[in-house]
PDB file of C-alpha atoms and ligand atoms in Angstrom:
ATOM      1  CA  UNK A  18     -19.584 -12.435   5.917  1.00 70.00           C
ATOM      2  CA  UNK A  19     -18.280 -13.649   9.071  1.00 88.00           C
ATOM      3  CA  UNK A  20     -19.703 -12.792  12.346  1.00 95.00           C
ATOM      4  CA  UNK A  21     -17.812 -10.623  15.119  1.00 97.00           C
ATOM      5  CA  UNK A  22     -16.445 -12.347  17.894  1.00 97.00           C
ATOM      6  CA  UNK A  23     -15.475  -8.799  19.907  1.00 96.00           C
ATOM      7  CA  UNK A  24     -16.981  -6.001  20.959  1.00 97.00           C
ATOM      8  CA  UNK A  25     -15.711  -3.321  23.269  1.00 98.00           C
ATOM      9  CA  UNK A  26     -16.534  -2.603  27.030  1.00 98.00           C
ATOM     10  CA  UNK A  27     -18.032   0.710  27.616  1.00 98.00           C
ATOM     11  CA  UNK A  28     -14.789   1.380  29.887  1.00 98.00           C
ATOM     12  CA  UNK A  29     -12.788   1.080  26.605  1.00 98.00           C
ATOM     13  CA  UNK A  30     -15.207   3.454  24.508  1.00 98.00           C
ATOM     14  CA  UNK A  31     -14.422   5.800  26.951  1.00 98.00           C
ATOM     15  CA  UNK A  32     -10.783   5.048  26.971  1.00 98.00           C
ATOM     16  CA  UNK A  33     -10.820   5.775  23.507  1.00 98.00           C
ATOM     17  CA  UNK A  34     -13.041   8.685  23.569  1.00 97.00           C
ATOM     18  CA  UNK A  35     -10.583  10.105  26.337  1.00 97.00           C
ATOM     19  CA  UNK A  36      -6.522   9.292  25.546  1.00 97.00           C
ATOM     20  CA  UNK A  37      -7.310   9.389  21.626  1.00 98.00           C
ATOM     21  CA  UNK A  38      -6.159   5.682  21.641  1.00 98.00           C
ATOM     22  CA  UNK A  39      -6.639   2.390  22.669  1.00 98.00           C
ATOM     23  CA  UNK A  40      -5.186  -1.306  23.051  1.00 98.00           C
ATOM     24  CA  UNK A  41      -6.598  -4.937  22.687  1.00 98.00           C
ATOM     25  CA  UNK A  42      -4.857  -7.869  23.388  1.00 98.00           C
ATOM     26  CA  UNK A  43      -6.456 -10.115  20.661  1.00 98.00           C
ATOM     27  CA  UNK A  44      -8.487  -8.606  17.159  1.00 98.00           C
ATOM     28  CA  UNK A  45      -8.196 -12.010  15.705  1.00 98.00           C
ATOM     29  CA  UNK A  46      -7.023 -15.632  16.064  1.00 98.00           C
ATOM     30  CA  UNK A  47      -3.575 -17.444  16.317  1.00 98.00           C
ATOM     31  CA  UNK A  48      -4.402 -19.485  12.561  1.00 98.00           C
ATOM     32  CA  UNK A  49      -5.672 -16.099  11.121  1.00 98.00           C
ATOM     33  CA  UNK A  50      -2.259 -14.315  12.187  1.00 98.00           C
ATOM     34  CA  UNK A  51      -0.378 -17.202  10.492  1.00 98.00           C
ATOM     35  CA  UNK A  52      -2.524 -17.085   7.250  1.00 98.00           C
ATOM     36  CA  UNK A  53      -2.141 -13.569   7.318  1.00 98.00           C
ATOM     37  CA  UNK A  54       1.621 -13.301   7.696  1.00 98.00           C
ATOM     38  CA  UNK A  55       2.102 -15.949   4.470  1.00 98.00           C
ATOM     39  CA  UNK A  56       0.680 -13.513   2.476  1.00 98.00           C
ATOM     40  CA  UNK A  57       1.963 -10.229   3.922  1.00 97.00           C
ATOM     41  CA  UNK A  58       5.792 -11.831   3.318  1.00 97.00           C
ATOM     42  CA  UNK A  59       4.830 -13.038  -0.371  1.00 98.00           C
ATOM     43  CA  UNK A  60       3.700  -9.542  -1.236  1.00 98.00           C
ATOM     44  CA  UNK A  61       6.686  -7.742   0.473  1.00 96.00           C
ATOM     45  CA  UNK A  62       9.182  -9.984  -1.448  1.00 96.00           C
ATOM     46  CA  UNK A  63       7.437  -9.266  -4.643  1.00 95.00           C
ATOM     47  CA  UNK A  64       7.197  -5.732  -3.910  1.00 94.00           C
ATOM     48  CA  UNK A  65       3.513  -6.110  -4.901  1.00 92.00           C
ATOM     49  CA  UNK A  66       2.426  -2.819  -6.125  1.00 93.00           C
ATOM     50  CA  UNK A  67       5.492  -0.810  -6.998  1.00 92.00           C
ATOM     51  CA  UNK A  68       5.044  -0.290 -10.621  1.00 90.00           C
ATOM     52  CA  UNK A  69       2.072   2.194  -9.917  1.00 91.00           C
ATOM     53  CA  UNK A  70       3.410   3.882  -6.686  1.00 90.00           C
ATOM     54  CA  UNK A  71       1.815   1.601  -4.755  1.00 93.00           C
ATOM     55  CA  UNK A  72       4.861  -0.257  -2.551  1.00 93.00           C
ATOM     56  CA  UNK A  73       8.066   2.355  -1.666  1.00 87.00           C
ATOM     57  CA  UNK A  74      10.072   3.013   1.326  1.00 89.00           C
ATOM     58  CA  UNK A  75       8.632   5.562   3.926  1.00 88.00           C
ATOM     59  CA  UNK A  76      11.679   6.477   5.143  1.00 87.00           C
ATOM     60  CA  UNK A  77      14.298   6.733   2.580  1.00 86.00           C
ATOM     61  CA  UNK A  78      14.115   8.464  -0.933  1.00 84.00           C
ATOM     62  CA  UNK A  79      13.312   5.087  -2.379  1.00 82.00           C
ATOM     63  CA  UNK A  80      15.330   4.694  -5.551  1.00 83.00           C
ATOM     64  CA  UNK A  81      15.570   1.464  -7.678  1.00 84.00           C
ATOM     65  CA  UNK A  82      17.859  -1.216  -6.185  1.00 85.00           C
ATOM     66  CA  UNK A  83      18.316   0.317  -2.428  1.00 86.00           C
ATOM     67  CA  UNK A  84      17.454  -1.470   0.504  1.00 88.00           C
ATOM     68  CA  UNK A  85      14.446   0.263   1.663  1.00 90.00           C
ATOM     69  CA  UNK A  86      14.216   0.691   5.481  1.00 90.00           C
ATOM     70  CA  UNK A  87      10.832   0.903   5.846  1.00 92.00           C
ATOM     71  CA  UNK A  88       8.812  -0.499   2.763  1.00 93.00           C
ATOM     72  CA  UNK A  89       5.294  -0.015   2.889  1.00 95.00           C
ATOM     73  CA  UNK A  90       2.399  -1.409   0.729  1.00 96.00           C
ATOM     74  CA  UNK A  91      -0.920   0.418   0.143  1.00 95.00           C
ATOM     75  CA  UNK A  92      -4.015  -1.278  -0.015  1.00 96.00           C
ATOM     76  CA  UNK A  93      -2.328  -4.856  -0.418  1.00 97.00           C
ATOM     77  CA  UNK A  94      -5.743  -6.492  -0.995  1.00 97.00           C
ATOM     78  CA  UNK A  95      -5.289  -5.508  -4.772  1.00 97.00           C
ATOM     79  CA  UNK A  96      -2.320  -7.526  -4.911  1.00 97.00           C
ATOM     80  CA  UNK A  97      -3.959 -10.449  -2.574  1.00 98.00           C
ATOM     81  CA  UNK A  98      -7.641 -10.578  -3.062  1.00 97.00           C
ATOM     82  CA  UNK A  99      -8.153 -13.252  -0.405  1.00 97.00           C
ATOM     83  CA  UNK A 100      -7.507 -10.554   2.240  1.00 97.00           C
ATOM     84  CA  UNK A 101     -10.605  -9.182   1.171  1.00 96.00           C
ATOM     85  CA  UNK A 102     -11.871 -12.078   3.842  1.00 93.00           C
ATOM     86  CA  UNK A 103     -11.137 -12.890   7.450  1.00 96.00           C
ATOM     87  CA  UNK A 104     -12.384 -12.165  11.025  1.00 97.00           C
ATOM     88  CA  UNK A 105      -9.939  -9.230  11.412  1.00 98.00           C
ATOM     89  CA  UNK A 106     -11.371  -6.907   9.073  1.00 98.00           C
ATOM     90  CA  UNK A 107     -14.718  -8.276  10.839  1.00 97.00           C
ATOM     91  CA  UNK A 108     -13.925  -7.811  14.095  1.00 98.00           C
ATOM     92  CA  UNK A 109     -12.063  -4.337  13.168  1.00 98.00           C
ATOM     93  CA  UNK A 110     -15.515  -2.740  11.511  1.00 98.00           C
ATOM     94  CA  UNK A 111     -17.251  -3.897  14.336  1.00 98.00           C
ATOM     95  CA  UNK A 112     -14.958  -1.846  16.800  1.00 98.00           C
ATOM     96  CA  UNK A 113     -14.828   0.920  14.821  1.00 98.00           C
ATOM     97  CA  UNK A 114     -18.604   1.095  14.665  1.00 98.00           C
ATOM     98  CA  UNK A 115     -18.873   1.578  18.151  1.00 98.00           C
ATOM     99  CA  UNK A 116     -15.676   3.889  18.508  1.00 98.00           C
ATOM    100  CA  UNK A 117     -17.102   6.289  15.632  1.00 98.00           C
ATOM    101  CA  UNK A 118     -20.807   5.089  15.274  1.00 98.00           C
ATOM    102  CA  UNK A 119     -22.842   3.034  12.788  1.00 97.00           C
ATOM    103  CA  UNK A 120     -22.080   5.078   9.576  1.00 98.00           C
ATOM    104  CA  UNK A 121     -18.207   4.104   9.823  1.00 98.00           C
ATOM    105  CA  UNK A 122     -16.661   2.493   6.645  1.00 97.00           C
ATOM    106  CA  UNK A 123     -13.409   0.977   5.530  1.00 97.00           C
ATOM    107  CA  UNK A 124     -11.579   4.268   4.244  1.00 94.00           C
ATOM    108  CA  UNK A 125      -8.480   2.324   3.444  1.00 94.00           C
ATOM    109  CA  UNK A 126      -5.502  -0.064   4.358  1.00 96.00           C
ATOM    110  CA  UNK A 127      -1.904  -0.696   4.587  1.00 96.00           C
ATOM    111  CA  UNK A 128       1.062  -2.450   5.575  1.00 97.00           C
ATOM    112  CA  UNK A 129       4.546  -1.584   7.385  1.00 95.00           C
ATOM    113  CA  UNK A 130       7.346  -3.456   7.265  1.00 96.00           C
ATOM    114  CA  UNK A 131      10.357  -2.901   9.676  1.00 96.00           C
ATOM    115  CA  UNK A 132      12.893  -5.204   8.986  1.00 95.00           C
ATOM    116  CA  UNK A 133      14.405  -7.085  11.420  1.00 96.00           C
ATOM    117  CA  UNK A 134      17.775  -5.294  12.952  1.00 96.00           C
ATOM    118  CA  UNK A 135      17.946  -2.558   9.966  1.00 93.00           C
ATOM    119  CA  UNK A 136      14.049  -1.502   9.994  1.00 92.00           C
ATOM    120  CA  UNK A 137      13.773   2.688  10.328  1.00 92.00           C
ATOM    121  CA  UNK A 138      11.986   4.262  13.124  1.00 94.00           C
ATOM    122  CA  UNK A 139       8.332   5.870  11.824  1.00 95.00           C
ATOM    123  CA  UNK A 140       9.137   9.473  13.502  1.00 96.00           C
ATOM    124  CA  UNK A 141       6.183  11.236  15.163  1.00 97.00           C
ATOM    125  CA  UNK A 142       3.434  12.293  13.333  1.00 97.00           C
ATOM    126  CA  UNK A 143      -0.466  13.314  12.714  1.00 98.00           C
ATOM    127  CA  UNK A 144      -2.050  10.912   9.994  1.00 97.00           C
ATOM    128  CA  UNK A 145      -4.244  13.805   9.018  1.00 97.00           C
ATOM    129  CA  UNK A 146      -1.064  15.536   8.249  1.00 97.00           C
ATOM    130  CA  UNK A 147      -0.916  13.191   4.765  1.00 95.00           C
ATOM    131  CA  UNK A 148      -4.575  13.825   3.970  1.00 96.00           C
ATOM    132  CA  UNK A 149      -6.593  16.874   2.278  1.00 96.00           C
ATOM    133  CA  UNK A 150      -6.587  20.045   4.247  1.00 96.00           C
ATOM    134  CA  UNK A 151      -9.920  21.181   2.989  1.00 96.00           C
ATOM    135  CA  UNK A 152     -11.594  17.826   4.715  1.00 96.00           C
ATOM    136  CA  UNK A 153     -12.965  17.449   7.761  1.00 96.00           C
ATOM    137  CA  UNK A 154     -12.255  14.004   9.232  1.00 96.00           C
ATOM    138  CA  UNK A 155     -13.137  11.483  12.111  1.00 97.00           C
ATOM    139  CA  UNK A 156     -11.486   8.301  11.603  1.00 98.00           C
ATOM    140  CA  UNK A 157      -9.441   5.789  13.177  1.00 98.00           C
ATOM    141  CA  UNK A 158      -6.370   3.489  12.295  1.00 98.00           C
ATOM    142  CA  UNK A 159      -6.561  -0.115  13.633  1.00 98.00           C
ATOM    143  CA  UNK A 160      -2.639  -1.424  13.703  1.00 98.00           C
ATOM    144  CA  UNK A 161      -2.549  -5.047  13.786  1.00 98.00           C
ATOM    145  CA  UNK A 162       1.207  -6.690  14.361  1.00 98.00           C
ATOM    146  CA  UNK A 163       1.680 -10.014  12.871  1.00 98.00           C
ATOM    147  CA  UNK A 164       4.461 -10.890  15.419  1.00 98.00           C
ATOM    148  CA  UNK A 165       4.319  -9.822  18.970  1.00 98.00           C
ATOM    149  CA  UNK A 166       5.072  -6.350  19.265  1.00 98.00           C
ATOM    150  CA  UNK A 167       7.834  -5.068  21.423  1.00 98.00           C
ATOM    151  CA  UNK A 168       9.327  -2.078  22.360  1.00 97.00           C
ATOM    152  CA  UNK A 169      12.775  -2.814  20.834  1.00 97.00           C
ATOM    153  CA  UNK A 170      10.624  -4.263  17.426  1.00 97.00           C
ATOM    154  CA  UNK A 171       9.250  -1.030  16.663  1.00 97.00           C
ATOM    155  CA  UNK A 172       5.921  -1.478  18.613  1.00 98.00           C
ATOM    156  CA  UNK A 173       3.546   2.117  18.612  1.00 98.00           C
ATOM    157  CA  UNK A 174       3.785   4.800  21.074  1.00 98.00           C
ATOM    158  CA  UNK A 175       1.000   7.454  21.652  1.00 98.00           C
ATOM    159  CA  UNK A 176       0.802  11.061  23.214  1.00 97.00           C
ATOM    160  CA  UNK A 177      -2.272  10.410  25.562  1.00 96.00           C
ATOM    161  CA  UNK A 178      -4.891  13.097  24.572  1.00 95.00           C
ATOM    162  CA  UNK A 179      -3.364  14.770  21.558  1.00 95.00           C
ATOM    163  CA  UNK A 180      -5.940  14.208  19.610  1.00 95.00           C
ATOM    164  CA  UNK A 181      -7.610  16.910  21.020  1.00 91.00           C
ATOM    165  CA  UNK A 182      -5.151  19.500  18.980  1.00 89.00           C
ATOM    166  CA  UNK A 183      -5.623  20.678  15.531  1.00 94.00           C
ATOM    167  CA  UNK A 184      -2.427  19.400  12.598  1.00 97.00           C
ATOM    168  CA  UNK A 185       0.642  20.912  14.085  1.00 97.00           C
ATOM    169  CA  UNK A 186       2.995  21.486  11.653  1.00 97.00           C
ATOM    170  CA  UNK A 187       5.263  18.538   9.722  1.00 97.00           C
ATOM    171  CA  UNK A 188       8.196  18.265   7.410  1.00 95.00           C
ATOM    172  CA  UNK A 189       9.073  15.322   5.320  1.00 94.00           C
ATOM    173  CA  UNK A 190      11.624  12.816   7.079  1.00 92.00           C
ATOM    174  CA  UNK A 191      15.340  14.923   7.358  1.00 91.00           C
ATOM    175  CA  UNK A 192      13.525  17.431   5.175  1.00 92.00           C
ATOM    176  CA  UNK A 193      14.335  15.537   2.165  1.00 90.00           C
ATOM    177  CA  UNK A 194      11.773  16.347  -0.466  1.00 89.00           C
ATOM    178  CA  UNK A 195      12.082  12.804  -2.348  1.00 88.00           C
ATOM    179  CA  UNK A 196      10.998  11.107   1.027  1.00 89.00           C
ATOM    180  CA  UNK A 197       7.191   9.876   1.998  1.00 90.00           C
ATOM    181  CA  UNK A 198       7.392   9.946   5.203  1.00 91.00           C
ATOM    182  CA  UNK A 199       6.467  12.861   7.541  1.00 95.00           C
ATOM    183  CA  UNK A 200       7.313  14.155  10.941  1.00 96.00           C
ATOM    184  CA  UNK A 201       5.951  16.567  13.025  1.00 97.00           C
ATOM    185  CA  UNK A 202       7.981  19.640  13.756  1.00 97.00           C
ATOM    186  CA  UNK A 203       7.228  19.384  17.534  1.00 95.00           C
ATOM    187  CA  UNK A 204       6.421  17.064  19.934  1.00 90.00           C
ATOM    188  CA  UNK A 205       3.765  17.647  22.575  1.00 87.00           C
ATOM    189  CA  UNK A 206       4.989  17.594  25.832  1.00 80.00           C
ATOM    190  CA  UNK A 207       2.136  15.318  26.999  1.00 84.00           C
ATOM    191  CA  UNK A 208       2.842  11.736  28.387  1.00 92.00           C
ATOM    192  CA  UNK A 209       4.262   9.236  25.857  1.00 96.00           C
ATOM    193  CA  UNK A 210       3.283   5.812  26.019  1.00 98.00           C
ATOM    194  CA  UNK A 211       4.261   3.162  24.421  1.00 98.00           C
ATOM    195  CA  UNK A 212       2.254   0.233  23.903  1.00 98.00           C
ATOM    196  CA  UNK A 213       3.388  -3.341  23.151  1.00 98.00           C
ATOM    197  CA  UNK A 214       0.676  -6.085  22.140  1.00 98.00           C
ATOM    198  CA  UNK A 215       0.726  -9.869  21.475  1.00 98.00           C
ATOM    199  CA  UNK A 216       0.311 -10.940  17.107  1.00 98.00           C
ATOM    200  CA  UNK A 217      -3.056 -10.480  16.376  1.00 98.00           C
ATOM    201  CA  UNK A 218      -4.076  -7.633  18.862  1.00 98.00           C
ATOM    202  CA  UNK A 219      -4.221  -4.209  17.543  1.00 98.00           C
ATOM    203  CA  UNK A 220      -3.991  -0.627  18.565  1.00 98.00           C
ATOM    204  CA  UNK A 221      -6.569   1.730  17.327  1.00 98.00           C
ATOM    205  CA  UNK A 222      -5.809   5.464  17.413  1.00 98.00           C
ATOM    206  CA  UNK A 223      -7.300   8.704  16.065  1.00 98.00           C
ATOM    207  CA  UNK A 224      -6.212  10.602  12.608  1.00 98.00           C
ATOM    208  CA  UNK A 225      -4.835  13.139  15.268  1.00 98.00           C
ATOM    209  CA  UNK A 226      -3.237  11.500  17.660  1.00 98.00           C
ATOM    210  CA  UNK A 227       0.654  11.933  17.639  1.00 98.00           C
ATOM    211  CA  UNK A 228       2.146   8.322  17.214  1.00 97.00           C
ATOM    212  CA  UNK A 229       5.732   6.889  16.525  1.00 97.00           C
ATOM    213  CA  UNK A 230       7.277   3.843  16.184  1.00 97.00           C
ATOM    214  CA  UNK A 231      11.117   3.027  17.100  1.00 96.00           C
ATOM    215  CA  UNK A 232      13.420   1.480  14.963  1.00 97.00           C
ATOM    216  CA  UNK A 233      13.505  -2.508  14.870  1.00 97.00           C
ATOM    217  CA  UNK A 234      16.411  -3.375  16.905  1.00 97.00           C
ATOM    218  CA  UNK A 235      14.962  -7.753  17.181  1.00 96.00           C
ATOM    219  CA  UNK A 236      16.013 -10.481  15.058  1.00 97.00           C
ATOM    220  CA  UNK A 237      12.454 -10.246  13.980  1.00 96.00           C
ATOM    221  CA  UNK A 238      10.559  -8.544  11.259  1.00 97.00           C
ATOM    222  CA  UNK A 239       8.349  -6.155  12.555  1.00 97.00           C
ATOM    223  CA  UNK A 240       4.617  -6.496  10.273  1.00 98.00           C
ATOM    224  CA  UNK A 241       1.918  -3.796  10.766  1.00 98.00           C
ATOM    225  CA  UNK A 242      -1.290  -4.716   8.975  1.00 98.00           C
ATOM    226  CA  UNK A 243      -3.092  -1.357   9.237  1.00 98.00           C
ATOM    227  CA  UNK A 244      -7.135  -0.756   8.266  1.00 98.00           C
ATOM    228  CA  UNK A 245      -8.522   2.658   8.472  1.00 98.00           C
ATOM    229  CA  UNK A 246     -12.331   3.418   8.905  1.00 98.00           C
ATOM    230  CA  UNK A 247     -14.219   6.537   9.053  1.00 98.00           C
ATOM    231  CA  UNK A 248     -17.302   8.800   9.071  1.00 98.00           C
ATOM    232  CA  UNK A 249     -17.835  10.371   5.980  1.00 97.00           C
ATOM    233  CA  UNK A 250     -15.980  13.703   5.201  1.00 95.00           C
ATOM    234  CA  UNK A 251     -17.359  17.201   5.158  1.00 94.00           C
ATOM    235  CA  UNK A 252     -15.751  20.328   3.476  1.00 96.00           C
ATOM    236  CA  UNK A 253     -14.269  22.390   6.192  1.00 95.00           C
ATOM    237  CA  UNK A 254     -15.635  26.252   6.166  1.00 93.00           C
ATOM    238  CA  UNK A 255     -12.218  27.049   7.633  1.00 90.00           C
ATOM    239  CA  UNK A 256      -9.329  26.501   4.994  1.00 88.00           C
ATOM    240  CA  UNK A 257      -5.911  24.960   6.243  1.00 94.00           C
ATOM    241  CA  UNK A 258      -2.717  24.909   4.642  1.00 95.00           C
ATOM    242  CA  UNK A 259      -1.059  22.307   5.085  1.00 96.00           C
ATOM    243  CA  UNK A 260       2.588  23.703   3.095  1.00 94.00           C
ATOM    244  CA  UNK A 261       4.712  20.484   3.750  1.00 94.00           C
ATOM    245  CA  UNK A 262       2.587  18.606   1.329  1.00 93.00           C
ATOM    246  CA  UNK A 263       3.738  21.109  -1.341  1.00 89.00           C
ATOM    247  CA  UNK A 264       7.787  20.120  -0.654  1.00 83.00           C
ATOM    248  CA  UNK A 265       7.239  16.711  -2.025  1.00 82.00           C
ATOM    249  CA  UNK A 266       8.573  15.111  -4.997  1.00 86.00           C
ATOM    250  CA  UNK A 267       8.740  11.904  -4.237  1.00 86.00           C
ATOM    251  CA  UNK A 268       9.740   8.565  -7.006  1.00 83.00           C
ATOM    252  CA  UNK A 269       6.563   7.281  -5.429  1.00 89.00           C
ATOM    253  CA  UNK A 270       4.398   9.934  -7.110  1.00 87.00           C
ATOM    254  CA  UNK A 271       6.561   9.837 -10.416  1.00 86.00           C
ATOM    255  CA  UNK A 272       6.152   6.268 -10.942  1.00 89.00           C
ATOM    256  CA  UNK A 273       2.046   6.596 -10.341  1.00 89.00           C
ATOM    257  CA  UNK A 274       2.071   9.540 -12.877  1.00 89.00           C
ATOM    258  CA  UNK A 275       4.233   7.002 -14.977  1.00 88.00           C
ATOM    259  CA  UNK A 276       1.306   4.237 -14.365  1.00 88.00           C
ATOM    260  CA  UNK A 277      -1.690   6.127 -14.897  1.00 88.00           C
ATOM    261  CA  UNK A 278      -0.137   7.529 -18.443  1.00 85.00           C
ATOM    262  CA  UNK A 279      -0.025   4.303 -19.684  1.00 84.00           C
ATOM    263  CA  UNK A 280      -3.523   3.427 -18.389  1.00 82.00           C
ATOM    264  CA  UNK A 281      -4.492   6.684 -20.544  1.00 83.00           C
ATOM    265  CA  UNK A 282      -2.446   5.037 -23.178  1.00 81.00           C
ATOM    266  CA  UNK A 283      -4.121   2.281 -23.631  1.00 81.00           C
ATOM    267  CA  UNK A 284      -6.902   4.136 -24.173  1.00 78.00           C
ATOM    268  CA  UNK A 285      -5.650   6.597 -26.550  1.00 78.00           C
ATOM    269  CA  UNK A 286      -2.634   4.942 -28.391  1.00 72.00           C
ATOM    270  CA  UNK A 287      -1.806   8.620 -29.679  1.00 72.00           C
ATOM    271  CA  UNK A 288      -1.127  10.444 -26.338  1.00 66.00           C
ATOM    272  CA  UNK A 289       2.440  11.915 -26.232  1.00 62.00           C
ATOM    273  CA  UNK A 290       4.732  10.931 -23.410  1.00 55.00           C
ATOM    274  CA  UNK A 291       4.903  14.096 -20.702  1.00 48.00           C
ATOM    275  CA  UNK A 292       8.289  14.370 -19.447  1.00 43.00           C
ATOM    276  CA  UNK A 293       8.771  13.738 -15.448  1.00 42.00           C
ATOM    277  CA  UNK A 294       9.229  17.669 -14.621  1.00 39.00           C
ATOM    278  CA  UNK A 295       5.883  18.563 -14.329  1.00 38.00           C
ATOM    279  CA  UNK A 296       5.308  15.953 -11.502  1.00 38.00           C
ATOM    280  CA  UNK A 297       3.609  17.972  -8.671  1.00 36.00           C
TER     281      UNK A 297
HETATM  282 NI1   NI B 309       0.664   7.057  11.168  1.00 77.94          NI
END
């Protein structure tokens, strides 16, 4: 295990612990950014991971042979193992040690591709809004770009303080049940700010905090290499509904119904096939 070579200034704790956000101009090294971006692109163009639900367009309703306009990949270090490795996963625990305390842990990763002219915007949403409503949660997202980040590449944007709010309410992308993606019904009408970074600096912010990111209007491809850490989760004594959830039916969920039966198969050889309809 490789040894950190950051750690955050008690000015940007409290940034943090204030706007529900933060920025850092470097997480990890020029080489490390290249070797990272090889691999990112080899897994993209073999949509690494789509077989089980794993790789499918955030944005669109993501059926065979359409150009997806934002394809994302969860945890990609299945498909790559090396990624398991390097001094931006290092440097990333560290932070988030000292943003959320010593018993953070890796709770997940992904990646976001916005192609380069076509590449969908990422409307604004919650993270939490995705995740179990009967959890309670403190974690953060660290959002790495592989490319410098710009404003007209799709670079994040944050509502300073939201995080302070509960999950407002959300509705898949246009309200089309067979899309991923989410988006909240409202914006708050705090102060937007968008936040463009060199490759290999990061943004970190909250599972609250409302964030967005515009379409990719470069010549570029616009890579997000995203690692999420957090405290462990507690039942909430308070239930929450969170009713967009229920909307979905996405081809991402029937293809990793379709996946795990044949895992099951494998293991009992007599199992019937179970038609798609019962999918939720
Ligand atoms: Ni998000």
């Amino acid at each position: 295990m490789q040894t950190p070579t950051i750690a955050l200034a008690q000015a940007q704790i409290d940034f943090y612990q204030q706007e529900g956000y933060l920025t850092l101009p470097a997480i990890t090294t020029p080489a490390e950014v290249t070797w990272l971006r090889a691999i990112y692109d080899r897994l993209f163009a073999a949509q690494a991971g789509r077989a089980e639900g794993n790789q499918f367009d955030l944005a669109g309703a993501d059926e065979e042979g359409q150009v997806a306009t934002l394809p994302q990949i969860l945890n990609p270090k299945k498909y790559a193992p090396e990624l398991a490795e390097g001094l931006f996963r290092v440097n990333a625990l560290a932070i988030a040690r000292q943003l959320l305390g010593p018993e953070a842990q890796a709770g997940g990763e992904h990646a976001i591709l916005k192609p380069a002219r076509y590449g969908a915007p990422t409307p604004w949403h919650q993270d939490e809004a995705y995740w179990s409503p009967d959890l309670h949660y403190n974690s953060i997202s660290i959002w790495i770009p592989l490319q410098e980040a710009t404003v007209q590449g799709g670079c994040m944007q944050f509502v300073s303080k939201s995080y302070a709010s509960e999950v407002q309410p959300h509705h898949p992308i246009n309200n089309d049940p067979r899309i991923h993606g989410l988006e909240a019904d409202h914006i708050p009408a705090e102060q937007i700010v968008p936040c463009p970074i060199p490759a290999g600096g990061a943004t970190i912010h909250h599972c609250r905090t409302f964030h967005y990111a515009g379409p990719n209007l470069s010549d570029e491809p616009r890579r997000a290499y995203i690692l999420i850490f957090a405290l462990p989760t507690a039942m909430r004594s308070e239930k929450r509904i969170f009713p967009w959830q229920a909307l979905q039916q996405t081809a991402r969920m029937a293809r990793q119904k379709e996946a795990a039966f044949s895992l099951l198969q494998k293991v009992s050889p007599n199992l019937k096939h179970t038609p798609l309809s019962g999918m939720n």
